[in-house]
Short mmCIF file of C-alpha atoms and ligand atoms in Angstrom, two decimals:
data_model
loop_
_atom_site.label_atom_id
_atom_site.label_comp_id
_atom_site.label_asym_id
_atom_site.label_seq_id
_atom_site.Cartn_x
_atom_site.Cartn_y
_atom_site.Cartn_z
CA MET Q 422 0.00 0.00 0.00
CA SER Q 423 1.42 3.43 -0.89
CA THR Q 424 0.54 4.87 2.51
CA GLN Q 425 2.89 2.34 4.16
CA ALA Q 426 0.54 1.93 7.09
CA PRO Q 427 2.07 -0.16 9.89
CA ASP Q 428 0.04 -2.81 11.68
CA PRO Q 429 -1.80 -1.57 14.79
CA PHE Q 430 0.42 -1.45 17.86
CA THR Q 431 0.47 -0.20 21.44
CA THR Q 432 3.22 1.46 23.48
CA LEU Q 433 3.27 1.97 27.23
CA LEU Q 434 4.27 5.46 28.38
CA ASP Q 435 5.68 5.83 31.90
CA LEU Q 436 3.85 8.99 33.01
CA ASN Q 437 6.58 9.83 35.51
CA SER Q 438 9.80 9.28 33.61
CA GLY Q 439 8.53 9.71 30.03
CA SER Q 440 10.22 6.47 28.95
CA LEU Q 441 8.41 4.11 26.58
CA ASP Q 442 7.97 0.35 26.54
CA PRO Q 443 9.12 -0.83 24.14
CA GLU Q 444 11.79 1.79 23.53
CA ARG Q 445 12.53 2.04 19.80
CA LYS Q 446 14.71 5.03 19.05
CA VAL Q 447 16.09 7.27 21.82
CA VAL Q 448 18.08 10.38 20.91
CA GLU Q 449 20.11 12.08 23.66
CA ARG Q 450 21.26 15.68 23.33
CA ARG Q 451 24.23 16.71 25.43
CA HIS Q 452 25.90 20.05 26.08
CA SER Q 453 28.44 19.18 23.39
CA ASN Q 454 25.60 18.86 20.82
CA MET Q 455 24.25 22.34 21.62
CA ALA Q 456 27.34 24.42 22.25
CA ASP Q 457 26.38 27.39 20.06
CA MET Q 458 22.70 27.45 20.99
CA TYR Q 459 23.20 29.15 24.36
CA LEU Q 460 24.65 32.63 24.81
CA GLU Q 461 27.18 31.32 27.30
CA GLU Q 462 29.48 28.35 27.09
CA TYR Q 463 28.75 25.30 29.20
CA ALA Q 464 30.89 24.73 32.27
CA ASP Q 465 34.05 22.62 32.12
CA GLY Q 466 33.37 18.93 32.52
CA MET Q 467 29.72 19.18 31.38
CA ALA Q 468 30.22 18.22 27.71
CA ASP Q 469 28.74 14.73 28.10
CA THR Q 470 25.89 15.69 30.43
CA VAL Q 471 22.51 14.97 28.83
CA ILE Q 472 20.20 18.00 28.53
CA TYR Q 473 17.25 16.13 27.01
CA SER Q 474 16.24 12.86 25.44
CA VAL Q 475 13.64 12.10 22.75
CA HIS Q 476 11.91 8.71 22.79
CA GLU Q 477 10.39 8.15 19.36
CA ILE Q 478 7.55 5.92 18.24
CA SER Q 479 8.83 5.53 14.71
CA VAL Q 480 6.53 5.00 11.75
CA PRO Q 481 7.17 5.29 8.00
CA THR Q 482 7.83 8.95 7.16
CA THR Q 483 4.78 9.54 4.97
CA ASN Q 484 2.02 12.15 5.28
CA SER Q 485 -0.53 9.44 6.07
CA ASN Q 486 1.30 8.32 9.23
CA LEU Q 487 1.60 10.09 12.57
CA MET Q 488 5.02 10.24 14.18
CA SER Q 489 5.12 10.68 17.95
CA SER Q 490 7.62 10.93 20.76
CA THR Q 491 8.08 11.81 24.38
CA THR Q 492 10.72 14.39 25.25
CA VAL Q 493 12.35 14.59 28.69
CA ILE Q 494 14.23 17.84 29.39
CA GLN Q 495 16.34 17.85 32.55
CA PRO Q 496 16.23 20.85 34.92
CA GLY Q 497 19.19 23.21 34.73
CA THR Q 498 20.66 26.30 33.15
CA VAL Q 499 23.56 27.40 30.97
CA GLY Q 500 24.31 30.88 32.26
CA GLN Q 501 20.83 32.40 32.76
CA GLU Q 502 19.20 30.27 30.05
CA TYR Q 503 17.14 27.27 31.08
CA TYR Q 504 17.80 23.86 29.53
CA MET Q 505 15.88 23.63 26.26
CA THR Q 506 15.56 21.69 23.02
CA LYS Q 507 17.45 22.72 19.89
CA GLY Q 508 14.18 23.76 18.26
CA HIS Q 509 13.29 23.43 14.60
CA PHE Q 510 11.04 24.33 11.72
CA HIS Q 511 9.56 21.39 9.89
CA LYS Q 512 11.34 20.66 6.64
CA ILE Q 513 7.89 20.66 5.02
CA ARG Q 514 6.94 24.03 6.49
CA ASP Q 515 3.18 23.66 6.66
CA ARG Q 516 3.23 20.55 8.87
CA ALA Q 517 1.66 21.11 12.31
CA GLU Q 518 2.33 19.44 15.67
CA ILE Q 519 0.58 18.83 19.00
CA TYR Q 520 2.28 18.72 22.41
CA ILE Q 521 0.63 17.17 25.46
CA GLY Q 522 2.20 18.14 28.79
CA ILE Q 523 2.87 15.17 31.11
CA SER Q 524 4.96 16.53 33.99
CA GLY Q 525 7.16 19.40 35.03
CA GLU Q 526 6.88 23.07 34.13
CA GLY Q 527 7.93 24.52 30.81
CA ARG Q 528 7.53 27.15 28.15
CA LEU Q 529 7.00 26.55 24.46
CA VAL Q 530 8.63 29.23 22.30
CA MET Q 531 7.17 29.42 18.79
CA ALA Q 532 8.31 31.75 16.02
CA LYS Q 533 7.60 32.38 12.36
CA GLU Q 534 10.27 33.29 9.86
CA ASP Q 535 9.09 36.93 9.84
CA GLY Q 536 9.92 37.30 13.56
CA LEU Q 537 6.39 36.88 14.95
CA TYR Q 538 6.67 34.88 18.16
CA THR Q 539 4.67 33.61 21.12
CA VAL Q 540 5.53 31.81 24.37
CA GLU Q 541 3.01 29.35 25.80
CA ALA Q 542 2.88 27.47 29.10
CA MET Q 543 3.59 23.74 29.30
CA ARG Q 544 2.69 21.57 32.30
CA ARG Q 545 0.71 18.41 33.07
CA GLY Q 546 -2.46 18.57 30.98
CA THR Q 547 -1.61 21.41 28.59
CA ILE Q 548 -2.24 20.70 24.93
CA ASN Q 549 -0.18 23.06 22.77
CA TYR Q 550 -1.01 23.41 19.07
CA VAL Q 551 1.97 24.31 16.89
CA PRO Q 552 0.59 25.46 13.51
CA GLY Q 553 2.51 24.90 10.30
CA GLY Q 554 5.18 27.52 9.66
CA TRP Q 555 6.08 28.05 13.32
CA ALA Q 556 9.46 26.92 14.66
CA HIS Q 557 9.17 25.38 18.11
CA ARG Q 558 11.48 25.01 21.09
CA SER Q 559 10.54 23.77 24.56
CA VAL Q 560 12.22 25.04 27.71
CA ASN Q 561 12.27 23.50 31.20
CA VAL Q 562 11.71 26.36 33.68
CA GLY Q 563 11.11 24.10 36.71
CA ASP Q 564 13.16 22.08 39.19
CA GLU Q 565 12.10 18.69 37.83
CA PRO Q 566 12.27 17.05 34.41
CA LEU Q 567 9.83 18.49 31.85
CA VAL Q 568 8.07 15.61 30.09
CA PHE Q 569 5.73 16.00 27.13
CA PHE Q 570 4.31 13.94 24.30
CA ALA Q 571 4.39 15.19 20.69
CA VAL Q 572 2.48 14.08 17.59
CA TYR Q 573 3.14 15.27 14.03
CA PRO Q 574 2.76 14.13 10.40
CA GLY Q 575 5.27 11.47 9.46
CA ASP Q 576 6.74 13.43 6.56
CA ALA Q 577 7.22 16.72 8.49
CA GLY Q 578 11.01 16.35 8.73
CA TYR Q 579 13.44 18.64 10.59
CA ASP Q 580 15.03 21.91 9.53
CA TYR Q 581 17.51 22.68 12.33
CA GLY Q 582 19.75 24.86 10.17
CA THR Q 583 17.52 27.96 10.10
CA ILE Q 584 17.42 28.09 13.91
CA GLU Q 585 21.14 27.35 14.18
CA GLU Q 586 21.85 30.32 11.91
CA GLU Q 587 19.20 32.81 13.06
CA GLY Q 588 18.14 31.76 16.55
CA PHE Q 589 14.73 32.42 18.11
CA PRO Q 590 13.56 36.05 18.60
CA VAL Q 591 13.43 35.56 22.38
CA LEU Q 592 15.19 33.59 25.13
CA VAL Q 593 13.68 32.21 28.33
CA VAL Q 594 15.98 33.05 31.23
CA ALA Q 595 16.00 32.64 35.01
CA GLY Q 596 15.20 36.07 36.49
CA GLU Q 597 15.09 37.08 40.15
CA ASP Q 598 11.38 36.22 40.39
CA GLY Q 599 11.38 33.23 38.04
CA PRO Q 600 11.30 32.73 34.27
CA GLU Q 601 11.54 35.82 32.05
CA VAL Q 602 11.21 36.17 28.29
CA VAL Q 603 13.89 38.51 26.94
CA PRO Q 604 14.97 39.54 23.42
CA ASN Q 605 17.67 37.32 21.92
CA PRO Q 606 20.65 39.65 21.26
CA ARG Q 607 21.94 37.26 18.57
CA TYR Q 608 18.63 36.95 16.66
CA LYS Q 609 19.40 37.42 12.97
CA ALA Q 610 16.09 37.20 11.13
CA ALA Q 611 13.36 39.85 10.68
CA SER Q 612 12.20 42.20 13.48
CA PRO Q 613 10.71 40.34 16.46
CA SER Q 614 7.02 41.03 17.20
CA GLU Q 615 4.82 39.30 19.72
CA ALA Q 616 1.73 37.44 18.50
CA GLY Q 617 -1.79 38.35 19.71
C1 M6P J 1245 9.36 17.08 20.43
C2 M6P J 1245 9.08 16.93 18.98
C3 M6P J 1245 10.18 16.12 18.36
C4 M6P J 1245 11.52 16.76 18.67
C5 M6P J 1245 11.72 16.92 20.16
C6 M6P J 1245 13.01 17.64 20.53
O1 M6P J 1245 9.25 15.82 20.98
O2 M6P J 1245 8.99 18.20 18.38
O3 M6P J 1245 9.96 16.04 16.98
O4 M6P J 1245 12.58 16.01 18.12
O5 M6P J 1245 10.64 17.66 20.67
O6 M6P J 1245 13.15 18.86 19.87
P1 M6P J 1245 14.34 19.12 18.82
O7 M6P J 1245 14.17 18.09 17.73
O8 M6P J 1245 14.11 20.52 18.36
O9 M6P J 1245 15.61 18.94 19.51
ZN1 ZN J 1246 8.38 19.58 15.26
#
């Protein structure tokens, strides 16, 4: 069949740790994989420390399948910036995504290529809708792991390069009274403007 539909299957999600049973593909991102994504350099000896892991429920990468994954972001900061994902646009720009918050406290930074951005809350029970055309990065602003489940079309793909080159319009940093959203001094794309 051209849709390459897999047979029905079931996966068990551990609602505390975010791990899956069975585990299929787990990607770990360490400080050394994200060196240029934070304003400051990571501390000596932290290169191999895992910032987040992505546990994927892999399906064929066609538009008729739904890819999904749980992401577990550890608590911590690099300088004032909270631990976060790399963030990406979808390679096929119009592909959307849904996040379901499972545990911890986070922020979802979304931005369009013209600089329009928004920052949404993530916690147990939030359902964030990421429309097509919006880059997305999740940030752990709490003291515990941030765990969420994501679902998106199988052919969406990843464009990391645009974010690596231009950054997001805003950063989420630890202020005196908690998380603050501040302009990204290294943002290279169009003028930032906040959505609605
Ligand atoms: C979510 C989804 C995944 C993504 C992961 C980590 O689970 O959006 O597709 O891989 O977050 O984000 P990133 O790929 O930007 O590192
Ligand atoms: Zn995505």
